[in-house]
Amino acid sequence: MRRKILAGNWKMHGLTVDLQEINEISKFSKSCETEIILFPPITLVSKISSSITESSLKLGAQNCHFNQAGAHTGEISAKMLTDIGLTHVILGHSERRTAHLETNEILREKIKAAWENDLTTIVCVGESAETAKNGLTDVFIQDQLTKTLPNHIKINRLIIAYEPIWAIGTGEVPSLKQIKKTHDLIRNLIKNNYGSLAANSIRIIYGGSLNQDNSKDIFSLPNVDGGLVGGASLTHTSFIPIISLLEMQPN
Ligand code: PEP
């Protein structure tokens, strides 16, 4: 049985004034079976950590460096994230692959660094609009995932997010049939490359314009174990209804 998971990626949003949103999400999460993880900007982490001590809400970072320490101005290592109590990290988000030129090879090193420091890693994969239009989604996802994941994986520290680039922040969402097909493909790829235990254990979540109107149907797909939410995770009024819809799904 795989525990449902909902992650909120705040990207470069969030000031002290927005802590109230996190407190509301934290209060709600106390009664939830779903694993809820927020990825706020690093600047808010210490304030959030001190205000959610009784909560089951987990906190993660949106990136880490592959080295433990060194002359890397502006970077933060996985070891530093663990040091401030973070438990998760997102790696391979398309915004970082594109704007920060993070290749599959670089990401593989980052994943290894995250695992060496006991961080659970949400590894994102997703095709561009052009790839989707040309009917090459399957081939692309297979190639991207195979090249991004290390040869030896930590089953209990890996979550895979399928995030079509063209669905992120656009209001566009693939058809249920397309989402099912890609999630099935990812599960099969994990089985072929890493075995049945890995395939049955690793959670595969969907991300891209999730909201309270479209999540119920997406969450009901058999190989969808939850979601990665960007824009709709920024307020408790838009995030909590999505958590509730996931809570309603049988495990
Ligand atoms: C994301 O950036 O991971 C994401 C899913 O964003 P949004 O929900 O805003 O499309």
PDB file of C-alpha atoms and ligand atoms in Angstrom:
ATOM      1  CA  MET A   1       0.000   0.000   0.000  1.00  0.00           C
ATOM      2  CA  ARG A   2       1.338   3.408  -0.974  1.00  0.00           C
ATOM      3  CA  ARG A   3       0.496   6.382   1.226  1.00  0.00           C
ATOM      4  CA  LYS A   4      -1.079   9.261  -0.696  1.00  0.00           C
ATOM      5  CA  ILE A   5       1.034  12.368  -0.918  1.00  0.00           C
ATOM      6  CA  LEU A   6       0.364  16.012  -1.724  1.00  0.00           C
ATOM      7  CA  ALA A   7       3.233  18.443  -2.199  1.00  0.00           C
ATOM      8  CA  GLY A   8       2.995  22.211  -2.452  1.00  0.00           C
ATOM      9  CA  ASN A   9       5.765  23.974  -4.356  1.00  0.00           C
ATOM     10  CA  TRP A  10       5.829  27.651  -3.422  1.00  0.00           C
ATOM     11  CA  LYS A  11       8.620  28.456  -5.895  1.00  0.00           C
ATOM     12  CA  MET A  12       9.851  32.062  -5.399  1.00  0.00           C
ATOM     13  CA  HIS A  13       6.738  33.116  -3.505  1.00  0.00           C
ATOM     14  CA  GLY A  14       6.148  33.773   0.161  1.00  0.00           C
ATOM     15  CA  LEU A  15       6.889  36.540   2.645  1.00  0.00           C
ATOM     16  CA  THR A  16       6.498  36.630   6.411  1.00  0.00           C
ATOM     17  CA  VAL A  17       2.951  37.875   5.912  1.00  0.00           C
ATOM     18  CA  ASP A  18       2.081  34.588   4.173  1.00  0.00           C
ATOM     19  CA  LEU A  19       2.937  32.419   7.191  1.00  0.00           C
ATOM     20  CA  GLN A  20      -0.725  32.495   8.140  1.00  0.00           C
ATOM     21  CA  GLU A  21      -1.502  30.405   5.045  1.00  0.00           C
ATOM     22  CA  ILE A  22       0.985  27.764   6.166  1.00  0.00           C
ATOM     23  CA  ASN A  23      -0.407  27.756   9.699  1.00  0.00           C
ATOM     24  CA  GLU A  24      -3.885  27.026   8.320  1.00  0.00           C
ATOM     25  CA  ILE A  25      -2.578  24.214   6.108  1.00  0.00           C
ATOM     26  CA  SER A  26      -0.624  22.874   9.067  1.00  0.00           C
ATOM     27  CA  LYS A  27      -3.719  22.858  11.302  1.00  0.00           C
ATOM     28  CA  PHE A  28      -5.713  21.033   8.646  1.00  0.00           C
ATOM     29  CA  SER A  29      -2.967  18.456   8.055  1.00  0.00           C
ATOM     30  CA  LYS A  30      -3.241  17.192  11.643  1.00  0.00           C
ATOM     31  CA  SER A  31      -6.383  15.226  10.813  1.00  0.00           C
ATOM     32  CA  CYS A  32      -5.114  13.877   7.470  1.00  0.00           C
ATOM     33  CA  GLU A  33      -3.973  10.434   6.387  1.00  0.00           C
ATOM     34  CA  THR A  34      -2.313  12.000   3.349  1.00  0.00           C
ATOM     35  CA  GLU A  35       1.350  12.910   3.635  1.00  0.00           C
ATOM     36  CA  ILE A  36       1.529  16.666   3.109  1.00  0.00           C
ATOM     37  CA  ILE A  37       4.785  18.395   2.284  1.00  0.00           C
ATOM     38  CA  LEU A  38       5.375  22.071   1.632  1.00  0.00           C
ATOM     39  CA  PHE A  39       8.330  23.463  -0.270  1.00  0.00           C
ATOM     40  CA  PRO A  40       8.489  27.110   0.810  1.00  0.00           C
ATOM     41  CA  PRO A  41      11.348  29.480  -0.009  1.00  0.00           C
ATOM     42  CA  ILE A  42      14.309  28.767   2.276  1.00  0.00           C
ATOM     43  CA  THR A  43      13.883  32.253   3.791  1.00  0.00           C
ATOM     44  CA  LEU A  44      10.689  31.118   5.568  1.00  0.00           C
ATOM     45  CA  VAL A  45      11.868  27.744   6.854  1.00  0.00           C
ATOM     46  CA  SER A  46      13.017  28.716  10.334  1.00  0.00           C
ATOM     47  CA  LYS A  47       9.847  30.705  11.060  1.00  0.00           C
ATOM     48  CA  ILE A  48       7.627  27.891   9.748  1.00  0.00           C
ATOM     49  CA  SER A  49       9.531  25.225  11.691  1.00  0.00           C
ATOM     50  CA  SER A  50       9.000  27.047  14.969  1.00  0.00           C
ATOM     51  CA  SER A  51       5.293  27.580  14.335  1.00  0.00           C
ATOM     52  CA  ILE A  52       4.321  24.044  13.234  1.00  0.00           C
ATOM     53  CA  THR A  53       5.963  21.961  15.967  1.00  0.00           C
ATOM     54  CA  GLU A  54       2.793  19.918  16.707  1.00  0.00           C
ATOM     55  CA  SER A  55       1.954  19.413  13.039  1.00  0.00           C
ATOM     56  CA  SER A  56       2.426  16.424  10.746  1.00  0.00           C
ATOM     57  CA  LEU A  57       3.246  18.811   7.906  1.00  0.00           C
ATOM     58  CA  LYS A  58       6.676  18.136   6.421  1.00  0.00           C
ATOM     59  CA  LEU A  59       8.979  20.693   4.863  1.00  0.00           C
ATOM     60  CA  GLY A  60      11.334  20.465   1.932  1.00  0.00           C
ATOM     61  CA  ALA A  61      13.565  22.518  -0.329  1.00  0.00           C
ATOM     62  CA  GLN A  62      13.176  23.255  -4.025  1.00  0.00           C
ATOM     63  CA  ASN A  63      16.776  22.441  -4.938  1.00  0.00           C
ATOM     64  CA  CYS A  64      20.146  21.381  -3.545  1.00  0.00           C
ATOM     65  CA  HIS A  65      23.750  21.291  -4.727  1.00  0.00           C
ATOM     66  CA  PHE A  66      25.520  17.988  -5.417  1.00  0.00           C
ATOM     67  CA  ASN A  67      28.534  18.861  -3.269  1.00  0.00           C
ATOM     68  CA  GLN A  68      28.399  18.823   0.520  1.00  0.00           C
ATOM     69  CA  ALA A  69      30.201  22.146   0.901  1.00  0.00           C
ATOM     70  CA  GLY A  70      32.641  24.353  -0.979  1.00  0.00           C
ATOM     71  CA  ALA A  71      33.141  27.440  -3.083  1.00  0.00           C
ATOM     72  CA  HIS A  72      29.685  27.550  -4.679  1.00  0.00           C
ATOM     73  CA  THR A  73      28.360  31.050  -4.143  1.00  0.00           C
ATOM     74  CA  GLY A  74      24.602  31.174  -3.715  1.00  0.00           C
ATOM     75  CA  GLU A  75      24.166  27.397  -3.450  1.00  0.00           C
ATOM     76  CA  ILE A  76      22.830  25.228  -0.608  1.00  0.00           C
ATOM     77  CA  SER A  77      23.907  21.629  -0.023  1.00  0.00           C
ATOM     78  CA  ALA A  78      21.739  18.646   0.857  1.00  0.00           C
ATOM     79  CA  LYS A  79      23.650  18.384   4.118  1.00  0.00           C
ATOM     80  CA  MET A  80      22.644  21.960   5.002  1.00  0.00           C
ATOM     81  CA  LEU A  81      18.989  21.156   4.289  1.00  0.00           C
ATOM     82  CA  THR A  82      19.055  18.175   6.639  1.00  0.00           C
ATOM     83  CA  ASP A  83      20.860  20.339   9.174  1.00  0.00           C
ATOM     84  CA  ILE A  84      17.896  22.746   9.372  1.00  0.00           C
ATOM     85  CA  GLY A  85      15.399  19.901   9.712  1.00  0.00           C
ATOM     86  CA  LEU A  86      14.126  19.588   6.144  1.00  0.00           C
ATOM     87  CA  THR A  87      13.144  16.089   5.079  1.00  0.00           C
ATOM     88  CA  HIS A  88      12.463  16.464   1.349  1.00  0.00           C
ATOM     89  CA  VAL A  89      13.835  18.080  -1.784  1.00  0.00           C
ATOM     90  CA  ILE A  90      12.429  18.619  -5.289  1.00  0.00           C
ATOM     91  CA  LEU A  91      14.931  17.865  -8.055  1.00  0.00           C
ATOM     92  CA  GLY A  92      14.535  18.137 -11.809  1.00  0.00           C
ATOM     93  CA  HIS A  93      11.695  20.636 -11.870  1.00  0.00           C
ATOM     94  CA  SER A  94      11.366  21.836 -15.461  1.00  0.00           C
ATOM     95  CA  GLU A  95      11.939  25.441 -14.397  1.00  0.00           C
ATOM     96  CA  ARG A  96      15.359  24.440 -13.086  1.00  0.00           C
ATOM     97  CA  ARG A  97      16.123  22.140 -15.998  1.00  0.00           C
ATOM     98  CA  THR A  98      15.382  25.007 -18.381  1.00  0.00           C
ATOM     99  CA  ALA A  99      16.428  28.211 -16.616  1.00  0.00           C
ATOM    100  CA  HIS A 100      19.389  26.747 -14.691  1.00  0.00           C
ATOM    101  CA  LEU A 101      20.513  24.291 -17.363  1.00  0.00           C
ATOM    102  CA  GLU A 102      20.285  21.294 -15.049  1.00  0.00           C
ATOM    103  CA  THR A 103      20.990  18.226 -17.162  1.00  0.00           C
ATOM    104  CA  ASN A 104      19.981  14.648 -16.384  1.00  0.00           C
ATOM    105  CA  GLU A 105      23.612  13.976 -15.438  1.00  0.00           C
ATOM    106  CA  ILE A 106      23.781  16.897 -12.988  1.00  0.00           C
ATOM    107  CA  LEU A 107      20.455  15.851 -11.504  1.00  0.00           C
ATOM    108  CA  ARG A 108      21.678  12.309 -10.952  1.00  0.00           C
ATOM    109  CA  GLU A 109      24.520  13.690  -8.818  1.00  0.00           C
ATOM    110  CA  LYS A 110      22.086  15.894  -6.901  1.00  0.00           C
ATOM    111  CA  ILE A 111      19.806  12.918  -6.215  1.00  0.00           C
ATOM    112  CA  LYS A 112      22.745  10.910  -4.876  1.00  0.00           C
ATOM    113  CA  ALA A 113      23.741  13.834  -2.617  1.00  0.00           C
ATOM    114  CA  ALA A 114      20.154  14.144  -1.372  1.00  0.00           C
ATOM    115  CA  TRP A 115      19.991  10.425  -0.539  1.00  0.00           C
ATOM    116  CA  GLU A 116      23.381  10.467   1.166  1.00  0.00           C
ATOM    117  CA  ASN A 117      21.853  13.075   3.463  1.00  0.00           C
ATOM    118  CA  ASP A 118      18.592  11.175   3.997  1.00  0.00           C
ATOM    119  CA  LEU A 119      16.421  13.565   2.032  1.00  0.00           C
ATOM    120  CA  THR A 120      13.398  12.104   0.292  1.00  0.00           C
ATOM    121  CA  THR A 121      13.522  13.312  -3.279  1.00  0.00           C
ATOM    122  CA  ILE A 122      10.708  14.254  -5.620  1.00  0.00           C
ATOM    123  CA  VAL A 123      12.219  13.735  -9.048  1.00  0.00           C
ATOM    124  CA  CYS A 124      10.301  15.593 -11.761  1.00  0.00           C
ATOM    125  CA  VAL A 125      10.012  14.517 -15.373  1.00  0.00           C
ATOM    126  CA  GLY A 126       7.874  15.954 -18.125  1.00  0.00           C
ATOM    127  CA  GLU A 127       7.730  16.632 -21.839  1.00  0.00           C
ATOM    128  CA  SER A 128       7.410  19.913 -23.726  1.00  0.00           C
ATOM    129  CA  ALA A 129       4.350  20.900 -25.751  1.00  0.00           C
ATOM    130  CA  GLU A 130       6.221  20.131 -28.947  1.00  0.00           C
ATOM    131  CA  THR A 131       7.216  16.650 -27.809  1.00  0.00           C
ATOM    132  CA  ALA A 132       3.608  15.965 -26.812  1.00  0.00           C
ATOM    133  CA  LYS A 133       2.330  17.310 -30.137  1.00  0.00           C
ATOM    134  CA  ASN A 134       4.697  15.025 -32.031  1.00  0.00           C
ATOM    135  CA  GLY A 135       3.452  11.984 -30.111  1.00  0.00           C
ATOM    136  CA  LEU A 136       6.860  11.429 -28.488  1.00  0.00           C
ATOM    137  CA  THR A 137       5.883  11.705 -24.816  1.00  0.00           C
ATOM    138  CA  ASP A 138       6.504   8.021 -24.014  1.00  0.00           C
ATOM    139  CA  VAL A 139       9.931   7.931 -25.636  1.00  0.00           C
ATOM    140  CA  PHE A 140      10.928  11.217 -24.000  1.00  0.00           C
ATOM    141  CA  ILE A 141       9.803  10.285 -20.479  1.00  0.00           C
ATOM    142  CA  GLN A 142      11.480   6.899 -20.705  1.00  0.00           C
ATOM    143  CA  ASP A 143      14.759   8.486 -21.783  1.00  0.00           C
ATOM    144  CA  GLN A 144      14.627  11.360 -19.279  1.00  0.00           C
ATOM    145  CA  LEU A 145      13.794   9.155 -16.310  1.00  0.00           C
ATOM    146  CA  THR A 146      16.347   6.475 -17.182  1.00  0.00           C
ATOM    147  CA  LYS A 147      19.095   9.081 -17.530  1.00  0.00           C
ATOM    148  CA  THR A 148      18.097  11.045 -14.412  1.00  0.00           C
ATOM    149  CA  LEU A 149      17.799   8.197 -11.911  1.00  0.00           C
ATOM    150  CA  PRO A 150      20.979   6.654 -10.459  1.00  0.00           C
ATOM    151  CA  ASN A 151      21.688   2.961 -11.147  1.00  0.00           C
ATOM    152  CA  HIS A 152      21.026   2.139  -7.520  1.00  0.00           C
ATOM    153  CA  ILE A 153      17.943   3.757  -6.097  1.00  0.00           C
ATOM    154  CA  LYS A 154      16.741   4.256  -2.543  1.00  0.00           C
ATOM    155  CA  ILE A 155      13.195   2.993  -2.842  1.00  0.00           C
ATOM    156  CA  ASN A 156      11.931   4.674   0.319  1.00  0.00           C
ATOM    157  CA  ARG A 157      13.540   7.999  -0.566  1.00  0.00           C
ATOM    158  CA  LEU A 158      12.179   8.354  -4.115  1.00  0.00           C
ATOM    159  CA  ILE A 159       8.956   9.933  -5.350  1.00  0.00           C
ATOM    160  CA  ILE A 160       8.474  10.591  -9.057  1.00  0.00           C
ATOM    161  CA  ALA A 161       6.428  13.553 -10.294  1.00  0.00           C
ATOM    162  CA  TYR A 162       5.085  13.546 -13.828  1.00  0.00           C
ATOM    163  CA  GLU A 163       4.797  17.201 -14.786  1.00  0.00           C
ATOM    164  CA  PRO A 164       4.181  17.973 -18.459  1.00  0.00           C
ATOM    165  CA  ILE A 165       5.957  21.314 -18.999  1.00  0.00           C
ATOM    166  CA  TRP A 166       3.040  22.671 -21.000  1.00  0.00           C
ATOM    167  CA  ALA A 167       0.669  22.043 -18.092  1.00  0.00           C
ATOM    168  CA  ILE A 168       2.681  23.936 -15.472  1.00  0.00           C
ATOM    169  CA  GLY A 169       1.023  27.212 -14.549  1.00  0.00           C
ATOM    170  CA  THR A 170      -1.003  27.301 -17.766  1.00  0.00           C
ATOM    171  CA  GLY A 171      -4.399  25.978 -16.711  1.00  0.00           C
ATOM    172  CA  GLU A 172      -4.004  23.228 -19.315  1.00  0.00           C
ATOM    173  CA  VAL A 173      -4.097  19.609 -18.190  1.00  0.00           C
ATOM    174  CA  PRO A 174      -3.535  16.420 -20.202  1.00  0.00           C
ATOM    175  CA  SER A 175      -6.531  14.132 -20.709  1.00  0.00           C
ATOM    176  CA  LEU A 176      -7.083  11.473 -18.041  1.00  0.00           C
ATOM    177  CA  LYS A 177      -6.161   8.896 -20.657  1.00  0.00           C
ATOM    178  CA  GLN A 178      -2.812  10.629 -21.272  1.00  0.00           C
ATOM    179  CA  ILE A 179      -2.043  10.936 -17.562  1.00  0.00           C
ATOM    180  CA  LYS A 180      -2.910   7.278 -16.990  1.00  0.00           C
ATOM    181  CA  LYS A 181      -0.760   6.185 -19.927  1.00  0.00           C
ATOM    182  CA  THR A 182       2.299   8.096 -18.692  1.00  0.00           C
ATOM    183  CA  HIS A 183       1.923   7.006 -15.058  1.00  0.00           C
ATOM    184  CA  ASP A 184       1.539   3.373 -16.185  1.00  0.00           C
ATOM    185  CA  LEU A 185       4.636   3.770 -18.340  1.00  0.00           C
ATOM    186  CA  ILE A 186       6.654   5.146 -15.408  1.00  0.00           C
ATOM    187  CA  ARG A 187       5.501   2.325 -13.099  1.00  0.00           C
ATOM    188  CA  ASN A 188       6.485  -0.268 -15.746  1.00  0.00           C
ATOM    189  CA  LEU A 189       9.826   1.376 -16.321  1.00  0.00           C
ATOM    190  CA  ILE A 190      10.575   1.230 -12.589  1.00  0.00           C
ATOM    191  CA  LYS A 191       9.591  -2.436 -12.563  1.00  0.00           C
ATOM    192  CA  ASN A 192      11.802  -3.303 -15.524  1.00  0.00           C
ATOM    193  CA  ASN A 193      14.802  -1.323 -14.272  1.00  0.00           C
ATOM    194  CA  TYR A 194      14.567  -1.804 -10.499  1.00  0.00           C
ATOM    195  CA  GLY A 195      12.165  -4.700  -9.812  1.00  0.00           C
ATOM    196  CA  SER A 196       8.690  -5.311  -8.435  1.00  0.00           C
ATOM    197  CA  LEU A 197       9.339  -4.097  -4.894  1.00  0.00           C
ATOM    198  CA  ALA A 198      10.446  -0.707  -6.229  1.00  0.00           C
ATOM    199  CA  ALA A 199       7.522  -0.547  -8.667  1.00  0.00           C
ATOM    200  CA  ASN A 200       4.991  -1.335  -5.945  1.00  0.00           C
ATOM    201  CA  SER A 201       6.502   1.037  -3.392  1.00  0.00           C
ATOM    202  CA  ILE A 202       7.489   4.197  -5.236  1.00  0.00           C
ATOM    203  CA  ARG A 203       4.863   6.896  -5.363  1.00  0.00           C
ATOM    204  CA  ILE A 204       4.171   8.543  -8.701  1.00  0.00           C
ATOM    205  CA  ILE A 205       2.410  11.887  -8.464  1.00  0.00           C
ATOM    206  CA  TYR A 206       0.966  14.218 -11.077  1.00  0.00           C
ATOM    207  CA  GLY A 207       1.737  17.951 -11.324  1.00  0.00           C
ATOM    208  CA  GLY A 208       0.578  20.695 -13.668  1.00  0.00           C
ATOM    209  CA  SER A 209      -2.343  23.096 -13.079  1.00  0.00           C
ATOM    210  CA  LEU A 210      -3.953  20.924 -10.415  1.00  0.00           C
ATOM    211  CA  ASN A 211      -6.916  22.619  -8.765  1.00  0.00           C
ATOM    212  CA  GLN A 212     -10.032  21.689  -6.855  1.00  0.00           C
ATOM    213  CA  ASP A 213     -12.022  21.202 -10.083  1.00  0.00           C
ATOM    214  CA  ASN A 214      -9.710  18.781 -11.871  1.00  0.00           C
ATOM    215  CA  SER A 215      -7.937  16.885  -9.078  1.00  0.00           C
ATOM    216  CA  LYS A 216     -10.672  14.430  -8.121  1.00  0.00           C
ATOM    217  CA  ASP A 217     -10.642  12.658 -11.497  1.00  0.00           C
ATOM    218  CA  ILE A 218      -6.864  12.721 -11.730  1.00  0.00           C
ATOM    219  CA  PHE A 219      -6.444  11.329  -8.192  1.00  0.00           C
ATOM    220  CA  SER A 220      -8.835   8.500  -8.987  1.00  0.00           C
ATOM    221  CA  LEU A 221      -6.463   7.057 -11.620  1.00  0.00           C
ATOM    222  CA  PRO A 222      -4.873   3.823 -10.346  1.00  0.00           C
ATOM    223  CA  ASN A 223      -1.210   4.775 -10.734  1.00  0.00           C
ATOM    224  CA  VAL A 224      -1.592   8.344  -9.458  1.00  0.00           C
ATOM    225  CA  ASP A 225      -0.512   8.460  -5.804  1.00  0.00           C
ATOM    226  CA  GLY A 226      -1.071  12.173  -5.292  1.00  0.00           C
ATOM    227  CA  GLY A 227      -0.029  15.519  -6.650  1.00  0.00           C
ATOM    228  CA  LEU A 228       2.546  18.271  -6.864  1.00  0.00           C
ATOM    229  CA  VAL A 229       0.791  21.624  -6.737  1.00  0.00           C
ATOM    230  CA  GLY A 230       2.269  25.000  -7.609  1.00  0.00           C
ATOM    231  CA  GLY A 231      -0.060  28.002  -7.805  1.00  0.00           C
ATOM    232  CA  ALA A 232      -2.947  26.431  -5.905  1.00  0.00           C
ATOM    233  CA  SER A 233      -0.724  25.610  -2.908  1.00  0.00           C
ATOM    234  CA  LEU A 234      -0.111  29.284  -2.122  1.00  0.00           C
ATOM    235  CA  THR A 235      -3.309  29.823  -0.148  1.00  0.00           C
ATOM    236  CA  HIS A 236      -5.028  27.516   2.279  1.00  0.00           C
ATOM    237  CA  THR A 237      -8.371  28.197   0.586  1.00  0.00           C
ATOM    238  CA  SER A 238      -7.146  26.709  -2.695  1.00  0.00           C
ATOM    239  CA  PHE A 239      -4.844  24.001  -1.248  1.00  0.00           C
ATOM    240  CA  ILE A 240      -7.032  22.453   1.461  1.00  0.00           C
ATOM    241  CA  PRO A 241      -9.842  21.462  -0.962  1.00  0.00           C
ATOM    242  CA  ILE A 242      -7.255  19.568  -3.048  1.00  0.00           C
ATOM    243  CA  ILE A 243      -5.994  17.784   0.086  1.00  0.00           C
ATOM    244  CA  SER A 244      -9.600  16.852   0.900  1.00  0.00           C
ATOM    245  CA  LEU A 245     -10.150  15.379  -2.552  1.00  0.00           C
ATOM    246  CA  LEU A 246      -7.061  13.216  -2.162  1.00  0.00           C
ATOM    247  CA  GLU A 247      -8.152  12.163   1.329  1.00  0.00           C
ATOM    248  CA  MET A 248     -11.389  10.838  -0.184  1.00  0.00           C
ATOM    249  CA  GLN A 249      -9.515   8.417  -2.448  1.00  0.00           C
ATOM    250  CA  PRO A 250      -9.270   4.822  -1.246  1.00  0.00           C
ATOM    251  CA  ASN A 251      -5.695   3.647  -0.719  1.00  0.00           C
TER     252      ASN A 251
HETATM  253  C1  PEP B   1       4.784  23.082 -10.477  1.00  0.00           C
HETATM  254  O1  PEP B   1       5.426  24.069 -10.793  1.00  0.00           O
HETATM  255  O2  PEP B   1       5.346  22.089 -10.003  1.00  0.00           O
HETATM  256  C2  PEP B   1       3.348  23.091 -10.695  1.00  0.00           C
HETATM  257  C3  PEP B   1       2.723  21.955 -10.713  1.00  0.00           C
HETATM  258  O3  PEP B   1       2.775  24.337 -10.884  1.00  0.00           O
HETATM  259  P1  PEP B   1       1.225  24.641 -11.129  1.00  0.00           P
HETATM  260  O4  PEP B   1       0.419  23.789 -10.182  1.00  0.00           O
HETATM  261  O5  PEP B   1       1.081  26.092 -10.845  1.00  0.00           O
HETATM  262  O6  PEP B   1       0.935  24.289 -12.549  1.00  0.00           O
END
